[in-house]
Coordinates of C-alpha atoms and ligand atoms in Angstrom, one line a residue:
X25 CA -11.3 -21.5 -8.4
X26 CA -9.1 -19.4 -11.0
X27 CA -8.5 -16.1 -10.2
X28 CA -6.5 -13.5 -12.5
X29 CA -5.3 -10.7 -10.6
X30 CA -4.4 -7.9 -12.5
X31 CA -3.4 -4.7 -10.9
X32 CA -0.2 -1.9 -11.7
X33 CA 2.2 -3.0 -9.3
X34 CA 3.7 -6.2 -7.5
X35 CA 6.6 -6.5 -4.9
X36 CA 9.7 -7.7 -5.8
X37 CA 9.4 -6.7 -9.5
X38 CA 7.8 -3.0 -9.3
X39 CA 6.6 -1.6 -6.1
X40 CA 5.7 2.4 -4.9
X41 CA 3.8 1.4 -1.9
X42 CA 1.0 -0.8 -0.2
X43 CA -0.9 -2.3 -3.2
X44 CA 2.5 -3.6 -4.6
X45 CA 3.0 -5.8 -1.2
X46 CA -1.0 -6.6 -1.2
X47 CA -0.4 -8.1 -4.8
X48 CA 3.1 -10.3 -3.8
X49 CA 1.3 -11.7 -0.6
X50 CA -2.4 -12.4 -1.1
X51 CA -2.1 -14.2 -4.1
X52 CA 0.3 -16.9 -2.7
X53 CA -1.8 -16.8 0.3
X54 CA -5.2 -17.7 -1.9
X55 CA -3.2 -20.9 -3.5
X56 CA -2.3 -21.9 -0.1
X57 CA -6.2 -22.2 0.5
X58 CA -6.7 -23.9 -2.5
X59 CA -7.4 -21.7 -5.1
X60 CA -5.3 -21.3 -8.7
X61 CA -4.3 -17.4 -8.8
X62 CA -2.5 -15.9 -11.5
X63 CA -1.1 -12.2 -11.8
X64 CA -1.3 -9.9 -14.6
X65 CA 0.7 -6.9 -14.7
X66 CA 1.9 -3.8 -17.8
X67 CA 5.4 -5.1 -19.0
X68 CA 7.1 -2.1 -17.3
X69 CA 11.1 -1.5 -18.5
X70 CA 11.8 -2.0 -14.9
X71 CA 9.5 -5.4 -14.7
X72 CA 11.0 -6.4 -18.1
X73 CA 14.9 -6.0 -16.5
X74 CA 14.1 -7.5 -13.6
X75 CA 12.3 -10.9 -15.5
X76 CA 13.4 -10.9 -19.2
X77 CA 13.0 -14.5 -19.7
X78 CA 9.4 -14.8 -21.2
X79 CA 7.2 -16.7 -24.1
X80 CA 4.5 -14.7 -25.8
X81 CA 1.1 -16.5 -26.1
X82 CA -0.9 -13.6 -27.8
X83 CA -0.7 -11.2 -29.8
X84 CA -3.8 -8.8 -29.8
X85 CA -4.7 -5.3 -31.1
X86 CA -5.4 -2.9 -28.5
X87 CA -8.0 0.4 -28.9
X88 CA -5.8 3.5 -27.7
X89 CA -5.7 7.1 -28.3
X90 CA -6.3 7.8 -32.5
X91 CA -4.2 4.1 -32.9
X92 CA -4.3 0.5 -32.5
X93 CA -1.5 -1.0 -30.2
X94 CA 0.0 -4.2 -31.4
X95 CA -0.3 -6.0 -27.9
X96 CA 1.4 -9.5 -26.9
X97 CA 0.6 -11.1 -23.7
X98 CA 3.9 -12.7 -22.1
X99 CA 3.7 -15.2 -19.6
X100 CA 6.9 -14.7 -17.3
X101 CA 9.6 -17.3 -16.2
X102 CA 10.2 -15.2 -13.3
X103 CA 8.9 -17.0 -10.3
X104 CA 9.8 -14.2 -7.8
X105 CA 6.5 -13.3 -7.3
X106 CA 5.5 -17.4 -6.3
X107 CA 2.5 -17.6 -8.5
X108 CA 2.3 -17.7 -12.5
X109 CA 2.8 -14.0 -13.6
X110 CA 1.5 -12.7 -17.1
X111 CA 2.7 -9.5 -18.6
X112 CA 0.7 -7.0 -20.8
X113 CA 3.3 -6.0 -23.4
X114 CA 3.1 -2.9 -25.5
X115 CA 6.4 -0.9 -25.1
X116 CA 5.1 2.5 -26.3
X117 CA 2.6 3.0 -23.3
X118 CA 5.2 1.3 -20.5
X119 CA 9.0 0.9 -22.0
X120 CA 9.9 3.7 -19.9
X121 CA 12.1 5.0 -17.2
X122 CA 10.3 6.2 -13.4
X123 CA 8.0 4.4 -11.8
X124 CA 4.6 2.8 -13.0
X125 CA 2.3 6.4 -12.7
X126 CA 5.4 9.0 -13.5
X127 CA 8.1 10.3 -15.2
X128 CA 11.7 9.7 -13.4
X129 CA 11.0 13.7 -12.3
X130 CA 8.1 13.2 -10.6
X131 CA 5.2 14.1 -12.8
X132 CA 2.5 12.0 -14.0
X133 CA 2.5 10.7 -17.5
X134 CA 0.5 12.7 -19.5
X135 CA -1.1 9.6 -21.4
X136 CA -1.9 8.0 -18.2
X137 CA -5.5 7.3 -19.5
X138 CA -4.6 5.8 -22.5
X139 CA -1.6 3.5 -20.8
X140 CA -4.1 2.0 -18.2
X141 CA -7.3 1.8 -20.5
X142 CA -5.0 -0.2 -23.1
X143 CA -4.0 -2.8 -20.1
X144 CA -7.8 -3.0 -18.8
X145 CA -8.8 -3.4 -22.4
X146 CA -5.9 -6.5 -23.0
X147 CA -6.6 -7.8 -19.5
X148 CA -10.4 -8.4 -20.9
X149 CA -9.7 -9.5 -24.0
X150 CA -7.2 -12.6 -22.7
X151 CA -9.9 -13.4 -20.8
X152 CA -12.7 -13.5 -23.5
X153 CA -13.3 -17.0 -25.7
X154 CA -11.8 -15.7 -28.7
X155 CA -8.0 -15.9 -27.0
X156 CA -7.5 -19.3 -25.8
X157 CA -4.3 -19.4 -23.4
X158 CA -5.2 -23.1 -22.0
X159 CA -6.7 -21.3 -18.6
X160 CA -9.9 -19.3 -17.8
X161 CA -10.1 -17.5 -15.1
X162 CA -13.8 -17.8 -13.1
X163 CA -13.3 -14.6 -11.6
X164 CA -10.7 -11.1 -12.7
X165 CA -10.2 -9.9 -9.5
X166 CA -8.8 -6.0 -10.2
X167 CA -7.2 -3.6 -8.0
X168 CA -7.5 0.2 -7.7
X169 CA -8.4 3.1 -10.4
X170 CA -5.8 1.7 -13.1
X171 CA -7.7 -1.7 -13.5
X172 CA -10.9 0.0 -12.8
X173 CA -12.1 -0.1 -16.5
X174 CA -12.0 -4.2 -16.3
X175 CA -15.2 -4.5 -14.4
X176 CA -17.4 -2.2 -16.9
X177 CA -15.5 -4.0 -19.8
X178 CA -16.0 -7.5 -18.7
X179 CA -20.0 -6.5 -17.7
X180 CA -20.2 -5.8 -21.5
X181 CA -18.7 -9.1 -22.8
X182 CA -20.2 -12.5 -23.4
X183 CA -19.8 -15.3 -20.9
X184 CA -17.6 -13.5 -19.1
X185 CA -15.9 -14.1 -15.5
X186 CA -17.0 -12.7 -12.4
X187 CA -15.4 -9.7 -11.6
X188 CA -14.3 -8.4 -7.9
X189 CA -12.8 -5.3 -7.3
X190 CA -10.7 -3.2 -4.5
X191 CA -10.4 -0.5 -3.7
X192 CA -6.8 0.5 -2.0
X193 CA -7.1 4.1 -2.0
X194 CA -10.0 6.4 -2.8
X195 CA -8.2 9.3 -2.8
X196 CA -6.6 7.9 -6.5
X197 CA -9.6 8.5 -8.3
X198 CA -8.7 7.7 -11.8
X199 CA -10.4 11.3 -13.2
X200 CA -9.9 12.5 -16.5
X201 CA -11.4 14.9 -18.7
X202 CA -14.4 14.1 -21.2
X203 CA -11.7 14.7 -24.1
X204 CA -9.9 11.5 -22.7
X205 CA -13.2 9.7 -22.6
X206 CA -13.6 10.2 -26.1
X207 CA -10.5 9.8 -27.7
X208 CA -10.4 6.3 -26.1
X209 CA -13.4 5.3 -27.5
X210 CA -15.0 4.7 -24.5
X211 CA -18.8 3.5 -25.1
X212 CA -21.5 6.7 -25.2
X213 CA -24.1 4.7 -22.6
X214 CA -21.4 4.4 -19.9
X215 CA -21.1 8.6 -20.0
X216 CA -24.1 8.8 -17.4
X217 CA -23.8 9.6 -13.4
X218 CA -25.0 5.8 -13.4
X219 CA -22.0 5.2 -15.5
X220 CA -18.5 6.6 -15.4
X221 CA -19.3 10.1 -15.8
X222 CA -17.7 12.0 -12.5
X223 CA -18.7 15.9 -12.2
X224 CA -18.0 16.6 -15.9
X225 CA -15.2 14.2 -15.9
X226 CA -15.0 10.3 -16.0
X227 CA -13.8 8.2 -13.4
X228 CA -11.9 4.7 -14.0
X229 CA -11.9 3.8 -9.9
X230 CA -15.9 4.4 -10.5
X231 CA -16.1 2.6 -13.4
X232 CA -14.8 -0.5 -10.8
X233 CA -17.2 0.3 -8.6
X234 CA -20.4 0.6 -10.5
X235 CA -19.6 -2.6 -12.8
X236 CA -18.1 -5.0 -10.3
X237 CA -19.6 -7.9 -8.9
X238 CA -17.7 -6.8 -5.5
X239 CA -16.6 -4.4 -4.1
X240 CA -14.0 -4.6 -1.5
X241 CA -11.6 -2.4 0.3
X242 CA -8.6 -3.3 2.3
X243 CA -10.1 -2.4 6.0
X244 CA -13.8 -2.9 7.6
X245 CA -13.7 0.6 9.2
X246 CA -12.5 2.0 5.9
X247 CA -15.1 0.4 4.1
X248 CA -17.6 2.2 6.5
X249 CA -15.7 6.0 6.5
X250 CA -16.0 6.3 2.6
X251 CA -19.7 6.4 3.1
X252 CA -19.1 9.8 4.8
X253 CA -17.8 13.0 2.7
X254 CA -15.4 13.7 5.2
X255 CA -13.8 10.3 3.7
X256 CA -15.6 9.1 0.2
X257 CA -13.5 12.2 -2.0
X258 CA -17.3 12.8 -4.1
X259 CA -17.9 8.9 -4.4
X260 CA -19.8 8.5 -0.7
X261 CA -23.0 8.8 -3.4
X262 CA -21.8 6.0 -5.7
X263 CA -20.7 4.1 -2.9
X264 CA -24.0 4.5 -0.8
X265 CA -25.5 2.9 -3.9
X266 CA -23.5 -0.2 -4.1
X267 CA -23.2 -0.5 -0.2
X268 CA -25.1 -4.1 -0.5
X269 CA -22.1 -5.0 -2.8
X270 CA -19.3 -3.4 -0.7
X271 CA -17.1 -5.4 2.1
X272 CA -14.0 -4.8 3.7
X273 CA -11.2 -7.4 4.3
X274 CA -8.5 -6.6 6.4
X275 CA -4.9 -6.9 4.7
X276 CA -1.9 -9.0 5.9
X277 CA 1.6 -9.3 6.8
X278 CA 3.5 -11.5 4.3
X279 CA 5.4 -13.7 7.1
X280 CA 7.9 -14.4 5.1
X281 CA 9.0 -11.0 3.8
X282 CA 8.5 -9.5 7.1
X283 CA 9.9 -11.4 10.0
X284 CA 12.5 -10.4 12.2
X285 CA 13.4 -14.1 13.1
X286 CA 15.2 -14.4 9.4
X287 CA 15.0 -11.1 7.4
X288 CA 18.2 -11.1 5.3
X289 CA 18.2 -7.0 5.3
X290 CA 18.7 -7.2 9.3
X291 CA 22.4 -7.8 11.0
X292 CA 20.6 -9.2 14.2
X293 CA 17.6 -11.2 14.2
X294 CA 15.2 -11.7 16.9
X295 CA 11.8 -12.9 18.4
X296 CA 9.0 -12.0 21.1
X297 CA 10.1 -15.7 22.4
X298 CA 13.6 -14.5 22.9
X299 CA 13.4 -13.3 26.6
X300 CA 16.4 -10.4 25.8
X301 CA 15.5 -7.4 23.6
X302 CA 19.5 -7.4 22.5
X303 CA 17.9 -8.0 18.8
X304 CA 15.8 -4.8 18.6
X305 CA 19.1 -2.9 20.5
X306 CA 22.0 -4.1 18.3
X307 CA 19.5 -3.0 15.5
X308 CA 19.0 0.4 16.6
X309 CA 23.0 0.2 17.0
X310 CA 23.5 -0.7 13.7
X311 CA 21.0 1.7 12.3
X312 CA 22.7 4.7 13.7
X313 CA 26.1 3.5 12.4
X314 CA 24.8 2.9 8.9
X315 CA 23.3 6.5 9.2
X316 CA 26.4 8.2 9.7
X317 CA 27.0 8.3 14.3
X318 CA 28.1 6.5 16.7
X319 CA 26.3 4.4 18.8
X320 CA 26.6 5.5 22.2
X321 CA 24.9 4.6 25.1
X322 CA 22.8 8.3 25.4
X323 CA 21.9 7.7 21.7
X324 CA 20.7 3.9 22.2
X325 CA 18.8 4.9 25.4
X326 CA 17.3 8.4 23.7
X327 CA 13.3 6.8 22.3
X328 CA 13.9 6.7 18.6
X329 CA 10.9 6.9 16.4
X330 CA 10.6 5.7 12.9
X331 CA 8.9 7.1 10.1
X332 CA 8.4 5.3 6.5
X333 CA 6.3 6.5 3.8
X334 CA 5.1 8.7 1.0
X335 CA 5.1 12.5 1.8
X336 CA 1.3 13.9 1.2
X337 CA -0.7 15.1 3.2
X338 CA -2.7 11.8 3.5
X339 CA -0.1 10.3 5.5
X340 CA 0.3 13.6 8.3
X341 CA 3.7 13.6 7.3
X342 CA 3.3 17.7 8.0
X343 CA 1.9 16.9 11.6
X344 CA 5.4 15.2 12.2
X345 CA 7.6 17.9 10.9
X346 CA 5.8 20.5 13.3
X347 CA 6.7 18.4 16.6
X348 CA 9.7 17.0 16.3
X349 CA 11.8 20.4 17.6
X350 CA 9.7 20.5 20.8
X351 CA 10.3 16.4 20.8
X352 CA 14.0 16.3 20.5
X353 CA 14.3 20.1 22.9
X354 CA 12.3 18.8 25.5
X355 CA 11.9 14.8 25.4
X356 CA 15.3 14.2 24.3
X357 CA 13.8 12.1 21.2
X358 CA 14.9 11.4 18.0
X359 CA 13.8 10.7 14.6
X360 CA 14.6 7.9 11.9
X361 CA 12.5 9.3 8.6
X362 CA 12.6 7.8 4.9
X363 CA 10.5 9.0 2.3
X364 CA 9.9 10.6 -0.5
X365 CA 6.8 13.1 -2.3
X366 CA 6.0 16.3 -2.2
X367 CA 8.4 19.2 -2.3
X368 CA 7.4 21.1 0.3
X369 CA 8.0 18.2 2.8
X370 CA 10.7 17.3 1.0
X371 CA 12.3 20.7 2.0
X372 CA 10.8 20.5 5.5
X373 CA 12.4 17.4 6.3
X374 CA 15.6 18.6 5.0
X375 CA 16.1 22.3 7.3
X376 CA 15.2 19.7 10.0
X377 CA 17.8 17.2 9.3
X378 CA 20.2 20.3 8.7
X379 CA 19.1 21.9 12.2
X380 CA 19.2 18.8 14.1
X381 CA 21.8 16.7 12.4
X382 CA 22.5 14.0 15.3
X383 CA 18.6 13.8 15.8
X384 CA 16.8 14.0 12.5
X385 CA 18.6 11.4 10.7
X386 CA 16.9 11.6 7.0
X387 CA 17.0 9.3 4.1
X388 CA 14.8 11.1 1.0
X389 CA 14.0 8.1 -1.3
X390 CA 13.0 4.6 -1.7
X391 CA 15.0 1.6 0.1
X392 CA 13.6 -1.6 0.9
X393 CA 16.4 -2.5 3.1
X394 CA 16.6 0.7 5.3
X395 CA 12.6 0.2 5.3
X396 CA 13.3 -3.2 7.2
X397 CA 15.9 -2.1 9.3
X398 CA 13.8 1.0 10.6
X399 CA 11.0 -1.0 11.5
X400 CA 13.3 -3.6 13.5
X401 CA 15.7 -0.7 15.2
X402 CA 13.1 2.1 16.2
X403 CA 11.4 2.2 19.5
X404 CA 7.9 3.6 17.8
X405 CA 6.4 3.7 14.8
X406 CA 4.8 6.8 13.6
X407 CA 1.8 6.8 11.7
X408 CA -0.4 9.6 12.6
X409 CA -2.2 9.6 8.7
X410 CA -5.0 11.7 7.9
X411 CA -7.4 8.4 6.5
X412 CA -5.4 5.1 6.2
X413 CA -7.6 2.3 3.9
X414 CA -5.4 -0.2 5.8
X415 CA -1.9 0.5 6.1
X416 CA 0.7 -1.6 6.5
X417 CA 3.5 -0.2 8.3
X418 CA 1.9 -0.7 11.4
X419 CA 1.4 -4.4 10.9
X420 CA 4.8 -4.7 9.9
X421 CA 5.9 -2.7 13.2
X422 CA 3.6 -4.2 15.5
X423 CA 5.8 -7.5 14.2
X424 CA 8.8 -5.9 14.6
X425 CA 8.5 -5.2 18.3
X426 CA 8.0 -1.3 16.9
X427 CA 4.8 0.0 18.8
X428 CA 3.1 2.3 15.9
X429 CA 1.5 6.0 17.5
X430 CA -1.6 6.1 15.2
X431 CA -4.5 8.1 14.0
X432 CA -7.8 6.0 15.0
X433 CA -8.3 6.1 11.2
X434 CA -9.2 3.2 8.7
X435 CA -7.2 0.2 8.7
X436 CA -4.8 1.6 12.0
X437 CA -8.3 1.8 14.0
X438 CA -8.7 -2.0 13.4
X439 CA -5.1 -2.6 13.8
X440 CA -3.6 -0.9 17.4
X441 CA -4.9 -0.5 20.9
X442 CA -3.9 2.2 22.6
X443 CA -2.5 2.0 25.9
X444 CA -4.2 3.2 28.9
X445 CA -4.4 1.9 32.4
X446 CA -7.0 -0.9 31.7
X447 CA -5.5 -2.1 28.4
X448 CA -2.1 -2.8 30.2
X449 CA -3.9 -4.4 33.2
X450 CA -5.4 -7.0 30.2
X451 CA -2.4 -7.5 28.3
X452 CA -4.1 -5.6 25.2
X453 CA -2.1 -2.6 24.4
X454 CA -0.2 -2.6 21.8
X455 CA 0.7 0.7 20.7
X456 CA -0.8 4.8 20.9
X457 CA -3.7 6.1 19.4
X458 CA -5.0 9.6 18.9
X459 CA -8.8 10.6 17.6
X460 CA -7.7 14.1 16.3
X461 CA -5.1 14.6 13.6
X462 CA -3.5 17.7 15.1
X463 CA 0.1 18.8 16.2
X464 CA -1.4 18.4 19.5
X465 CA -3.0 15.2 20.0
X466 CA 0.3 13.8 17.9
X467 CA 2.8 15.6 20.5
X468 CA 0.9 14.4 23.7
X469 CA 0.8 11.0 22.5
X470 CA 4.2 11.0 21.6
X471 CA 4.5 12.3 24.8
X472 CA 3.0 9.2 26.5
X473 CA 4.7 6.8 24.7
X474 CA 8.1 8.6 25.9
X475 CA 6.7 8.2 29.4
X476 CA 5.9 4.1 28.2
X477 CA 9.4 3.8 27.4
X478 CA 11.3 5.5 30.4
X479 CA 9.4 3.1 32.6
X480 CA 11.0 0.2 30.7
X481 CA 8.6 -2.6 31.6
X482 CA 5.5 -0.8 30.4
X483 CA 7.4 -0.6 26.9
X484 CA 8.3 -4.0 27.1
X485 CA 5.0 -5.0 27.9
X486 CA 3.5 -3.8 24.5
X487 CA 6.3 -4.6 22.7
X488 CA 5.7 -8.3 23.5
X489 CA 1.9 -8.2 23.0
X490 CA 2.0 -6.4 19.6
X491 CA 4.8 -8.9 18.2
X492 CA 2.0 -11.4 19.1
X493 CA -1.0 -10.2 17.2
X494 CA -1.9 -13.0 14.3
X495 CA -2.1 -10.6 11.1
X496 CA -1.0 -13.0 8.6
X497 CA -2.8 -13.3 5.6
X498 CA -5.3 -16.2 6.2
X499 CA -7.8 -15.0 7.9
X500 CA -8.3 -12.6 4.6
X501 CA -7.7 -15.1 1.9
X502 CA -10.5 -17.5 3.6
X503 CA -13.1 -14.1 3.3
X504 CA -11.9 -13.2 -0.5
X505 CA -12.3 -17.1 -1.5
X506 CA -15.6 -16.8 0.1
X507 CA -16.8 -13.6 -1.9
X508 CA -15.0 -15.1 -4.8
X509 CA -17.5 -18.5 -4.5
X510 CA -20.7 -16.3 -3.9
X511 CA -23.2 -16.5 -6.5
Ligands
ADP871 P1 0.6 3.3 1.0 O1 0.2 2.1 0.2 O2 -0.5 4.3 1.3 O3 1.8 4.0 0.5 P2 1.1 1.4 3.2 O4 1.5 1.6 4.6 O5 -0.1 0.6 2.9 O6 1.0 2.8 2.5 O7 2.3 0.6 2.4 C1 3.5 1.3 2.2 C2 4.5 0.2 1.7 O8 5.5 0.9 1.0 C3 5.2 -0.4 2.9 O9 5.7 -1.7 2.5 C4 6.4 0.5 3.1 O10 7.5 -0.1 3.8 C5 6.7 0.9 1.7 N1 7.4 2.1 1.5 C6 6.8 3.4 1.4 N2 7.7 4.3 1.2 C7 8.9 3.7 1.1 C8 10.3 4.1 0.9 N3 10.6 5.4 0.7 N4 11.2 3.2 0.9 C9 10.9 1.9 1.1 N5 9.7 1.4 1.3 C10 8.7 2.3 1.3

């Protein structure tokens, strides 16, 4: 079974958040179960410094926006990613500085349409018969609203591969404006509410949907909540349509990349077999030295709970910033938070940080390591999201000893038991869960979690249970080679 993946981000080369892990782990997972999977990303500046050393195997001319792109394909030497990677090179559209979607000061690139149409256009021609690279894949599997026009492309090309496609955030819908449609050529029968048309606009995450094969998205709850309008962002029609297409496979935990038995960014390594809990302790320890005080024995004893993420609304990063001065005046708590997004929060984050210096200890940005080294030295996680397709900080947490404190939303519904009388009594709990994504519920559970932890073997309890959940990837890659084989 050959399987190209092609999608806009991959951990370790270029990564802003869950799809780049999702496209570093599952692959490697899908050759472990027998399958040959290949990657295909844009030839990004960043990708490019990070694996220079590459051999073009075809050149191709690429429809854009009133020109032709002279396109080469690359295949990479780089083997960081584990499986054979293939790059989609045309420097005007991605020989630039920021990150894959915007400029280094935070905006979207205007020609955001025309960059990602080029790639889905590339990523279907490679895989036509007229470019012969010596493989073919049997199936493009594509990932999100940026490879979204592969599905409708490949539908309109002869003997061409099966094509699967997920769905990691609906709330990135791919829209732009019928000007956009039309300067890139797109076909006239596809502007139809059958095809990509979208309220006036077009849609290239619809465009995925419609023309796939597949349809997947990265949690089985998930998969059911965009069927609601509270959830499906305009698409619950579309996606009531396709339903007897649309599935939902959980995502994993690389267990490699994310294990606090060996994880090179961590000073002091542990395991749920290890009967002390010194590894998680000398981690918070650490943690509060590299953040700038001195670890004391009120500070290591004080709950410390962790935050990591982007700063929109999705992720109820505002719901945070409206209990932590009740949290740290009244519970004595305090806060580990690194992230970066909107302004607003931004600033919020910051006057907190500034108010409560020895409490709100604040890192705005992006950093892998300090990412690890949260998850291994807080006491909770917090993840109290709005809508979560899957989420992954709570897997990563759960394996990190870190009970998460979660909306029962998407992907963290699937993932985390709360903790209540009976679930300790079974040895179930692993973590807190809230139904309403308030202040409120968010406090109170915090709340309860606090009372978890001063009672010491309660916390321990569901520390140990969550750093034994099984969420490695192969459970998942057996259910995508199965969609993959289905006729
Ligand atoms: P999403 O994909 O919606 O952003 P996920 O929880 O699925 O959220 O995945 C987020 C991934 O990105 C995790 O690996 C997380 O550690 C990482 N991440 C997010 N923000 C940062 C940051 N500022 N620094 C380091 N890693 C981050």
């Amino acid at each position: 079974m050959k399987v190209l993946f092609a999608a806009s981000e991959a951990y370790p080369l270029i990564k802003t958040g869950g799809l780049g892990d999702v496209i570093y782990s599952l692959p490697r997972a899908l050759n472990e179960a027998g399958a040959d999977v290949r990657v295909i990303l844009p030839a990004y500046r960043a990708v490019l410094e990070k694996a220079p050393d590459s051999k073009i195997i075809a050149w191709m001319d690429v429809t854009g926006v009133g020109r032709t792109h002279s396109v080469r394909i690359l295949e990479s030497n780089d083997t960081s990613l584990g499986v054979p990677l293939y790059l989609v090179d045309c420097p005007q559209l991605f020989g630039r500085p920021g990150n894959p979607y915007q400029h280094p000061d935070g905006y979207d690139w205007p020609d955001n349409a025309e960059r990602f149409a080029v790639f889905s256009r590339a990523v279907a021609t490679l895989t036509s018969s007229a470019i012969d690279i010596g493989w073919q894949p049997d199936v493009v599997h594509s990932h999100d609203w940026q490879t979204g026009l592969i599905p409708a492309l490949l539908k309109h090309q002869q003997d061409a591969p099966k094509a699967v496609y997920t769905i990691h955030n609906l709330a990135y819908g791919g829209i732009f404006s019928h000007h956009d449609y039309i300067s890139l050529g797109l076909p006239d029968l596809w502007w139809s509410t059958e095809g990509l048309e979208f309220y006036n606009n077009f849609s290239m995450l619809k465009a995925g949907v419609i023309y796939a094969d597949q349809v997947t998205t990265v949690s089985p709850t998930y998969s059911k909540e965009i069927l609601t309008p509270q959830f499906g962002y305009g698409f619950e029609g579309v996606l009531h349509s396709i339903e007897y297409k649309l599935s939902g496979i959980l995502n994993g935990v690389d267990q490699e990349a994310w294990n606090p038995k060996s994880d090179p960014y961590l000073s002091s390594h542990y395991s749920h077999k290890w009967r002390t809990f010194k590894g998680k302790s000398d981690n918070k320890a650490a943690l509060l030295t590299e953040m700038g005080l001195e670890a004391t024995d009120e500070r290591l004893n004080a709950p410390l709970f962790g935050f990591i993420g982007r700063m929109v609304e999705q992720k109820g990063i505002d719901l945070i910033a409206e209990v932590i001065p009740h949290l740290i005046e009244n519970n004595n708590a305090s806060f580990i938070i690194l992230g970066s997004g909107q302004d607003a929060y931004e600033y919020a984050f910051t006057e907190l940080a500034r108010r409560y210096p020895e409490q709100v200890l604040l890192y705005l940005g992006y950093s892998e390591g300090l990412a690890h080294r949260i998850e291994a030295a807080a006491d909770f996680f917090l993840m109290p999201s709005r809508f979560e397709p899957c989420g992954l900080n709570q897997l990563y947490s759960l394996r990190y000893g870190t009970p998460p404190i979660v909306h029962h939303t998407g992907g963290l519904a699937d993932t985390v038991v709360d903790t209540s009388g009976e679930t300790i009594l079974n040895n179930s709990a692993t973590g807190f869960v809230f139904n309403e994504p308030s202040a409120a519920a968010l406090q109170y559970t915090i709340e309860r979690a606090i009372a978890c932890y001063e009672n010491g073997d309660c916390w321990k309890q569901i520390v140990r249970t969550g750093m034994q959940q099984d969420f490695s990837w192969t459970q998942s890659a057996a259910s995508y080679l199965a969609l993959y084989q289905q006729e």
